[in-house]
Amino acid sequence: GSPTSNQRKINEYAKKELSSINQSFFYVNRILYAHFSQLPSKTKNRILKFFGLSQSGTLDDIKKQYRILAKIFHPDRNEGQD
């Protein structure tokens, strides 16, 4: 059936979050890849929290989480769910 009002709101929120994730992941992937382990703990923890990971997460965990989210919310997989 068609999505309910709540489902549409959740989808819209998820799309906005994915846009933010895309921007953040570009930054993480491009700039932090070589230096992630050298970042201050506070900065690392903020990045890990953004991706819903524990404080013991690694850059590889961030990449895995991003890929999962990108697959879930990719526009080609979600056509017509606006």
Short mmCIF file of N, CA, C and O in Angstrom, two decimals:
data_model
loop_
_atom_site.label_atom_id
_atom_site.label_comp_id
_atom_site.label_asym_id
_atom_site.label_seq_id
_atom_site.Cartn_x
_atom_site.Cartn_y
_atom_site.Cartn_z
N GLY A 1 0.80 -1.18 0.00
CA GLY A 1 0.00 0.00 0.00
C GLY A 1 0.85 1.25 0.00
O GLY A 1 2.06 1.19 0.02
N SER A 2 0.19 2.37 0.01
CA SER A 2 0.92 3.63 0.01
C SER A 2 1.42 3.94 1.42
O SER A 2 0.83 3.52 2.41
N PRO A 3 2.52 4.68 1.51
CA PRO A 3 3.08 4.99 2.83
C PRO A 3 2.15 5.90 3.64
O PRO A 3 1.47 6.76 3.08
N THR A 4 2.14 5.69 4.94
CA THR A 4 1.35 6.53 5.82
C THR A 4 2.03 7.88 5.99
O THR A 4 3.17 8.08 5.57
N SER A 5 1.33 8.80 6.62
CA SER A 5 1.89 10.12 6.87
C SER A 5 3.17 10.02 7.68
O SER A 5 4.15 10.71 7.40
N ASN A 6 3.18 9.17 8.70
CA ASN A 6 4.38 9.00 9.53
C ASN A 6 5.53 8.42 8.73
O ASN A 6 6.67 8.85 8.88
N GLN A 7 5.24 7.46 7.86
CA GLN A 7 6.30 6.87 7.02
C GLN A 7 6.88 7.93 6.09
O GLN A 7 8.09 7.97 5.88
N ARG A 8 6.03 8.77 5.53
CA ARG A 8 6.53 9.84 4.65
C ARG A 8 7.42 10.80 5.42
O ARG A 8 8.46 11.23 4.92
N LYS A 9 7.02 11.14 6.65
CA LYS A 9 7.83 12.04 7.48
C LYS A 9 9.18 11.40 7.80
O LYS A 9 10.21 12.06 7.74
N ILE A 10 9.16 10.12 8.11
CA ILE A 10 10.40 9.40 8.41
C ILE A 10 11.29 9.37 7.17
O ILE A 10 12.49 9.61 7.25
N ASN A 11 10.71 9.08 6.00
CA ASN A 11 11.48 9.05 4.76
C ASN A 11 12.10 10.41 4.46
O ASN A 11 13.25 10.50 4.06
N GLU A 12 11.32 11.47 4.66
CA GLU A 12 11.83 12.82 4.40
C GLU A 12 12.98 13.16 5.36
O GLU A 12 14.00 13.70 4.95
N TYR A 13 12.80 12.81 6.63
CA TYR A 13 13.85 13.04 7.61
C TYR A 13 15.11 12.26 7.24
O TYR A 13 16.22 12.78 7.28
N ALA A 14 14.94 11.02 6.82
CA ALA A 14 16.07 10.17 6.46
C ALA A 14 16.81 10.74 5.26
O ALA A 14 18.05 10.71 5.22
N LYS A 15 16.09 11.28 4.29
CA LYS A 15 16.74 11.88 3.12
C LYS A 15 17.59 13.08 3.53
O LYS A 15 18.70 13.27 3.04
N LYS A 16 17.08 13.90 4.45
CA LYS A 16 17.84 15.06 4.92
C LYS A 16 19.08 14.59 5.67
O LYS A 16 20.17 15.14 5.50
N GLU A 17 18.92 13.57 6.51
CA GLU A 17 20.05 13.04 7.26
C GLU A 17 21.09 12.44 6.31
O GLU A 17 22.28 12.60 6.52
N LEU A 18 20.64 11.75 5.28
CA LEU A 18 21.58 11.15 4.33
C LEU A 18 22.38 12.23 3.62
O LEU A 18 23.58 12.08 3.40
N SER A 19 21.74 13.34 3.30
CA SER A 19 22.46 14.44 2.67
C SER A 19 23.57 14.92 3.60
O SER A 19 24.70 15.14 3.18
N SER A 20 23.25 15.04 4.86
CA SER A 20 24.23 15.43 5.86
C SER A 20 25.33 14.38 5.99
O SER A 20 26.51 14.69 6.08
N ILE A 21 24.92 13.11 5.95
CA ILE A 21 25.89 12.00 6.02
C ILE A 21 26.81 12.04 4.81
O ILE A 21 28.02 11.87 4.94
N ASN A 22 26.25 12.26 3.62
CA ASN A 22 27.07 12.33 2.42
C ASN A 22 28.13 13.41 2.53
O ASN A 22 29.29 13.20 2.21
N GLN A 23 27.74 14.58 3.00
CA GLN A 23 28.68 15.68 3.16
C GLN A 23 29.74 15.33 4.19
O GLN A 23 30.93 15.56 3.98
N SER A 24 29.32 14.75 5.30
CA SER A 24 30.25 14.39 6.36
C SER A 24 31.19 13.28 5.93
O SER A 24 32.37 13.30 6.22
N PHE A 25 30.63 12.28 5.21
CA PHE A 25 31.47 11.17 4.79
C PHE A 25 32.51 11.63 3.78
O PHE A 25 33.64 11.19 3.81
N PHE A 26 32.15 12.56 2.91
CA PHE A 26 33.13 13.09 1.98
C PHE A 26 34.29 13.69 2.76
O PHE A 26 35.45 13.43 2.46
N TYR A 27 33.97 14.45 3.79
CA TYR A 27 35.00 15.06 4.63
C TYR A 27 35.84 13.97 5.31
O TYR A 27 37.07 14.00 5.26
N VAL A 28 35.17 13.01 5.92
CA VAL A 28 35.88 11.94 6.63
C VAL A 28 36.76 11.17 5.66
O VAL A 28 37.94 10.94 5.92
N ASN A 29 36.19 10.76 4.56
CA ASN A 29 36.91 9.92 3.60
C ASN A 29 38.09 10.67 2.99
O ASN A 29 39.16 10.12 2.83
N ARG A 30 37.89 11.91 2.66
CA ARG A 30 38.90 12.67 1.93
C ARG A 30 40.01 13.19 2.83
O ARG A 30 41.18 13.16 2.47
N ILE A 31 39.65 13.68 4.00
CA ILE A 31 40.62 14.37 4.83
C ILE A 31 41.12 13.52 5.99
O ILE A 31 42.29 13.55 6.33
N LEU A 32 40.24 12.75 6.61
CA LEU A 32 40.60 12.07 7.84
C LEU A 32 41.17 10.67 7.64
O LEU A 32 41.69 10.09 8.56
N TYR A 33 41.05 10.12 6.44
CA TYR A 33 41.43 8.72 6.24
C TYR A 33 42.83 8.42 6.76
O TYR A 33 43.04 7.46 7.50
N ALA A 34 43.78 9.25 6.41
CA ALA A 34 45.16 8.99 6.81
C ALA A 34 45.43 9.41 8.26
O ALA A 34 46.44 9.00 8.83
N HIS A 35 44.53 10.20 8.83
CA HIS A 35 44.82 10.79 10.14
C HIS A 35 43.80 10.46 11.23
O HIS A 35 43.87 11.01 12.31
N PHE A 36 42.87 9.57 10.94
CA PHE A 36 41.78 9.31 11.89
C PHE A 36 42.30 8.91 13.27
O PHE A 36 41.85 9.41 14.29
N SER A 37 43.28 8.03 13.29
CA SER A 37 43.81 7.55 14.58
C SER A 37 44.53 8.65 15.35
O SER A 37 44.71 8.53 16.56
N GLN A 38 44.91 9.73 14.68
CA GLN A 38 45.64 10.81 15.33
C GLN A 38 44.74 11.95 15.80
O GLN A 38 45.21 12.89 16.42
N LEU A 39 43.44 11.87 15.50
CA LEU A 39 42.51 12.92 15.91
C LEU A 39 42.34 12.94 17.42
O LEU A 39 42.45 11.90 18.08
N PRO A 40 42.01 14.10 17.97
CA PRO A 40 41.67 14.15 19.40
C PRO A 40 40.45 13.26 19.67
O PRO A 40 39.56 13.13 18.82
N SER A 41 40.42 12.66 20.82
CA SER A 41 39.32 11.75 21.19
C SER A 41 37.96 12.39 21.02
O SER A 41 37.02 11.75 20.55
N LYS A 42 37.83 13.65 21.41
CA LYS A 42 36.54 14.34 21.33
C LYS A 42 36.05 14.39 19.88
O LYS A 42 34.88 14.16 19.59
N THR A 43 36.95 14.69 18.96
CA THR A 43 36.59 14.78 17.54
C THR A 43 36.21 13.41 17.01
O THR A 43 35.19 13.25 16.32
N LYS A 44 37.01 12.40 17.33
CA LYS A 44 36.69 11.04 16.88
C LYS A 44 35.34 10.60 17.41
O LYS A 44 34.53 10.03 16.68
N ASN A 45 35.09 10.87 18.67
CA ASN A 45 33.82 10.45 19.29
C ASN A 45 32.63 11.14 18.64
O ASN A 45 31.58 10.53 18.46
N ARG A 46 32.77 12.41 18.26
CA ARG A 46 31.68 13.12 17.58
C ARG A 46 31.40 12.50 16.22
O ARG A 46 30.24 12.33 15.83
N ILE A 47 32.44 12.14 15.50
CA ILE A 47 32.26 11.51 14.19
C ILE A 47 31.61 10.14 14.35
O ILE A 47 30.66 9.79 13.64
N LEU A 48 32.09 9.36 15.30
CA LEU A 48 31.54 8.02 15.53
C LEU A 48 30.08 8.12 15.97
O LEU A 48 29.23 7.34 15.52
N LYS A 49 29.77 9.08 16.84
CA LYS A 49 28.39 9.26 17.29
C LYS A 49 27.49 9.63 16.12
O LYS A 49 26.36 9.14 16.01
N PHE A 50 27.97 10.49 15.23
CA PHE A 50 27.21 10.90 14.06
C PHE A 50 26.78 9.68 13.25
O PHE A 50 25.67 9.62 12.74
N PHE A 51 27.66 8.68 13.15
CA PHE A 51 27.35 7.47 12.39
C PHE A 51 26.71 6.38 13.24
O PHE A 51 26.50 5.27 12.78
N GLY A 52 26.38 6.70 14.50
CA GLY A 52 25.70 5.73 15.35
C GLY A 52 26.60 4.61 15.82
O GLY A 52 26.13 3.50 16.09
N LEU A 53 27.89 4.88 15.94
CA LEU A 53 28.86 3.86 16.34
C LEU A 53 29.35 4.11 17.76
O LEU A 53 29.28 5.22 18.26
N SER A 54 29.86 3.05 18.37
CA SER A 54 30.41 3.18 19.72
C SER A 54 31.75 3.91 19.67
O SER A 54 32.35 4.07 18.61
N GLN A 55 32.22 4.32 20.83
CA GLN A 55 33.48 5.06 20.90
C GLN A 55 34.68 4.21 20.49
O GLN A 55 35.74 4.75 20.22
N SER A 56 34.51 2.92 20.42
CA SER A 56 35.61 2.05 20.00
C SER A 56 35.59 1.80 18.49
O SER A 56 36.39 1.03 17.97
N GLY A 57 34.69 2.50 17.77
CA GLY A 57 34.58 2.32 16.33
C GLY A 57 35.82 2.79 15.59
O GLY A 57 36.60 3.60 16.09
N THR A 58 36.00 2.26 14.39
CA THR A 58 37.15 2.60 13.57
C THR A 58 36.68 3.28 12.29
O THR A 58 35.48 3.31 11.99
N LEU A 59 37.62 3.76 11.51
CA LEU A 59 37.28 4.36 10.23
C LEU A 59 36.62 3.32 9.32
O LEU A 59 35.69 3.63 8.59
N ASP A 60 37.07 2.08 9.40
CA ASP A 60 36.43 1.02 8.62
C ASP A 60 34.97 0.83 9.03
O ASP A 60 34.11 0.59 8.18
N ASP A 61 34.68 0.96 10.32
CA ASP A 61 33.29 0.88 10.80
C ASP A 61 32.45 2.02 10.22
O ASP A 61 31.29 1.82 9.85
N ILE A 62 33.04 3.20 10.15
CA ILE A 62 32.34 4.35 9.58
C ILE A 62 32.02 4.07 8.12
O ILE A 62 30.90 4.32 7.65
N LYS A 63 32.98 3.56 7.38
CA LYS A 63 32.76 3.26 5.96
C LYS A 63 31.66 2.22 5.79
O LYS A 63 30.80 2.36 4.91
N LYS A 64 31.67 1.20 6.62
CA LYS A 64 30.62 0.16 6.54
C LYS A 64 29.25 0.76 6.81
O LYS A 64 28.28 0.48 6.11
N GLN A 65 29.16 1.58 7.85
CA GLN A 65 27.89 2.19 8.21
C GLN A 65 27.41 3.11 7.09
O GLN A 65 26.23 3.12 6.75
N TYR A 66 28.31 3.88 6.52
CA TYR A 66 27.94 4.76 5.41
C TYR A 66 27.38 3.94 4.25
O TYR A 66 26.36 4.30 3.67
N ARG A 67 28.05 2.87 3.89
CA ARG A 67 27.60 2.05 2.76
C ARG A 67 26.21 1.48 3.01
O ARG A 67 25.38 1.43 2.10
N ILE A 68 25.97 1.05 4.24
CA ILE A 68 24.65 0.52 4.59
C ILE A 68 23.59 1.61 4.41
O ILE A 68 22.56 1.39 3.77
N LEU A 69 23.86 2.78 4.95
CA LEU A 69 22.90 3.89 4.85
C LEU A 69 22.72 4.34 3.40
O LEU A 69 21.61 4.64 2.96
N ALA A 70 23.81 4.37 2.64
CA ALA A 70 23.73 4.78 1.24
C ALA A 70 22.86 3.82 0.44
O ALA A 70 22.09 4.25 -0.42
N LYS A 71 22.97 2.53 0.72
CA LYS A 71 22.14 1.55 0.01
C LYS A 71 20.67 1.71 0.38
O LYS A 71 19.79 1.64 -0.47
N ILE A 72 20.42 1.92 1.66
CA ILE A 72 19.04 2.04 2.14
C ILE A 72 18.35 3.25 1.51
O ILE A 72 17.21 3.18 1.08
N PHE A 73 19.05 4.37 1.47
CA PHE A 73 18.42 5.63 1.07
C PHE A 73 18.80 6.09 -0.33
O PHE A 73 18.50 7.21 -0.71
N HIS A 74 19.43 5.24 -1.12
CA HIS A 74 19.82 5.63 -2.48
C HIS A 74 18.57 5.97 -3.29
O HIS A 74 17.59 5.22 -3.27
N PRO A 75 18.58 7.08 -4.01
CA PRO A 75 17.38 7.50 -4.77
C PRO A 75 16.88 6.45 -5.76
O PRO A 75 15.69 6.33 -5.98
N ASP A 76 17.79 5.70 -6.37
CA ASP A 76 17.36 4.68 -7.34
C ASP A 76 16.59 3.55 -6.67
O ASP A 76 15.79 2.89 -7.30
N ARG A 77 16.84 3.31 -5.42
CA ARG A 77 16.13 2.25 -4.69
C ARG A 77 14.83 2.76 -4.08
O ARG A 77 14.02 1.99 -3.62
N ASN A 78 14.66 4.06 -4.04
CA ASN A 78 13.51 4.65 -3.36
C ASN A 78 12.67 5.51 -4.30
O ASN A 78 12.06 6.47 -3.87
N GLU A 79 12.64 5.17 -5.57
CA GLU A 79 11.84 5.95 -6.51
C GLU A 79 10.36 5.88 -6.14
O GLU A 79 9.86 4.86 -5.74
N GLY A 80 9.71 7.02 -6.25
CA GLY A 80 8.28 7.06 -6.00
C GLY A 80 7.88 7.03 -4.54
O GLY A 80 6.72 6.93 -4.22
N GLN A 81 8.82 7.14 -3.65
CA GLN A 81 8.49 7.14 -2.21
C GLN A 81 8.59 8.53 -1.63
O GLN A 81 8.72 8.71 -0.45
N ASP A 82 8.50 9.54 -2.47
CA ASP A 82 8.57 10.92 -1.99
C ASP A 82 7.30 11.31 -1.30
O ASP A 82 6.25 10.92 -1.56
#
